[in-house]
C-alpha cells in the first residue's frame, strides 16, 4: 500500500471533508420573468390570436430602418427577436405571445407588409385614419356611410 489508508486521493475526488462541499452556496432567489405588453391593448386578453398593434409595427419599422442588415442577413426574425428581447423599452410594447419565438414574430413582419402595402395603394401614410382596427372606411371619419351627396 503505497498511498495510505485514508480513502482520499491526490486528485481531490474522495474523502469525508472534501473542499467541494464547503464551496456550495444556496441558490439565489429566482428572478421574476419580465412583464411583456403592459402597454398592449390585448395584454390581459384570453383570445387565442392577438393582433399586432400600431406600436409594435412602428417599433419593427424603426428597427429595420436603423438596422437594414437584419433584412439581408437571412436571419431577420432571429436577429430582430434577439434585439427586442434585449431592449427593456420593447417589453411594454410587445405582447408576450409575439416574442415567444421567431415564428410568432414573423406574423408581425407580415402585418407590417400588409399595412405598408395598403398605404402605398391608397397613397397616404401607413396608418391612414389612425384607427387600429381598420374599419374599412376610406375617408377616415369612422363611419361606413356614403358621404356623397344625392
PDB file of N, CA, C and O in Angstrom, residues 146-150:
ATOM      1  N   UNK A 146     -71.971  56.410 -46.959  1.00  0.00           N
ATOM      2  CA  UNK A 146     -71.561  57.045 -48.195  1.00  0.00           C
ATOM      3  C   UNK A 146     -71.686  58.533 -48.028  1.00  0.00           C
ATOM      4  O   UNK A 146     -72.764  59.051 -47.779  1.00  0.00           O
ATOM      5  N   UNK A 147     -70.569  59.265 -48.142  1.00  0.00           N
ATOM      6  CA  UNK A 147     -70.579  60.708 -47.931  1.00  0.00           C
ATOM      7  C   UNK A 147     -70.943  61.485 -49.182  1.00  0.00           C
ATOM      8  O   UNK A 147     -70.945  62.714 -49.157  1.00  0.00           O
ATOM      9  N   UNK A 148     -71.226  60.811 -50.258  1.00  0.00           N
ATOM     10  CA  UNK A 148     -71.570  61.540 -51.484  1.00  0.00           C
ATOM     11  C   UNK A 148     -72.968  62.126 -51.356  1.00  0.00           C
ATOM     12  O   UNK A 148     -73.844  61.585 -50.679  1.00  0.00           O
ATOM     13  N   UNK A 149     -73.164  63.245 -52.019  1.00  0.00           N
ATOM     14  CA  UNK A 149     -74.474  63.897 -51.967  1.00  0.00           C
ATOM     15  C   UNK A 149     -75.391  63.290 -53.014  1.00  0.00           C
ATOM     16  O   UNK A 149     -74.973  62.957 -54.101  1.00  0.00           O
ATOM     17  N   UNK A 150     -76.675  63.161 -52.680  1.00  0.00           N
ATOM     18  CA  UNK A 150     -77.662  62.576 -53.593  1.00  0.00           C
ATOM     19  C   UNK A 150     -78.241  63.588 -54.513  1.00  0.00           C
ATOM     20  O   UNK A 150     -78.483  64.680 -54.292  1.00  0.00           O
TER      21      UNK A 150
END
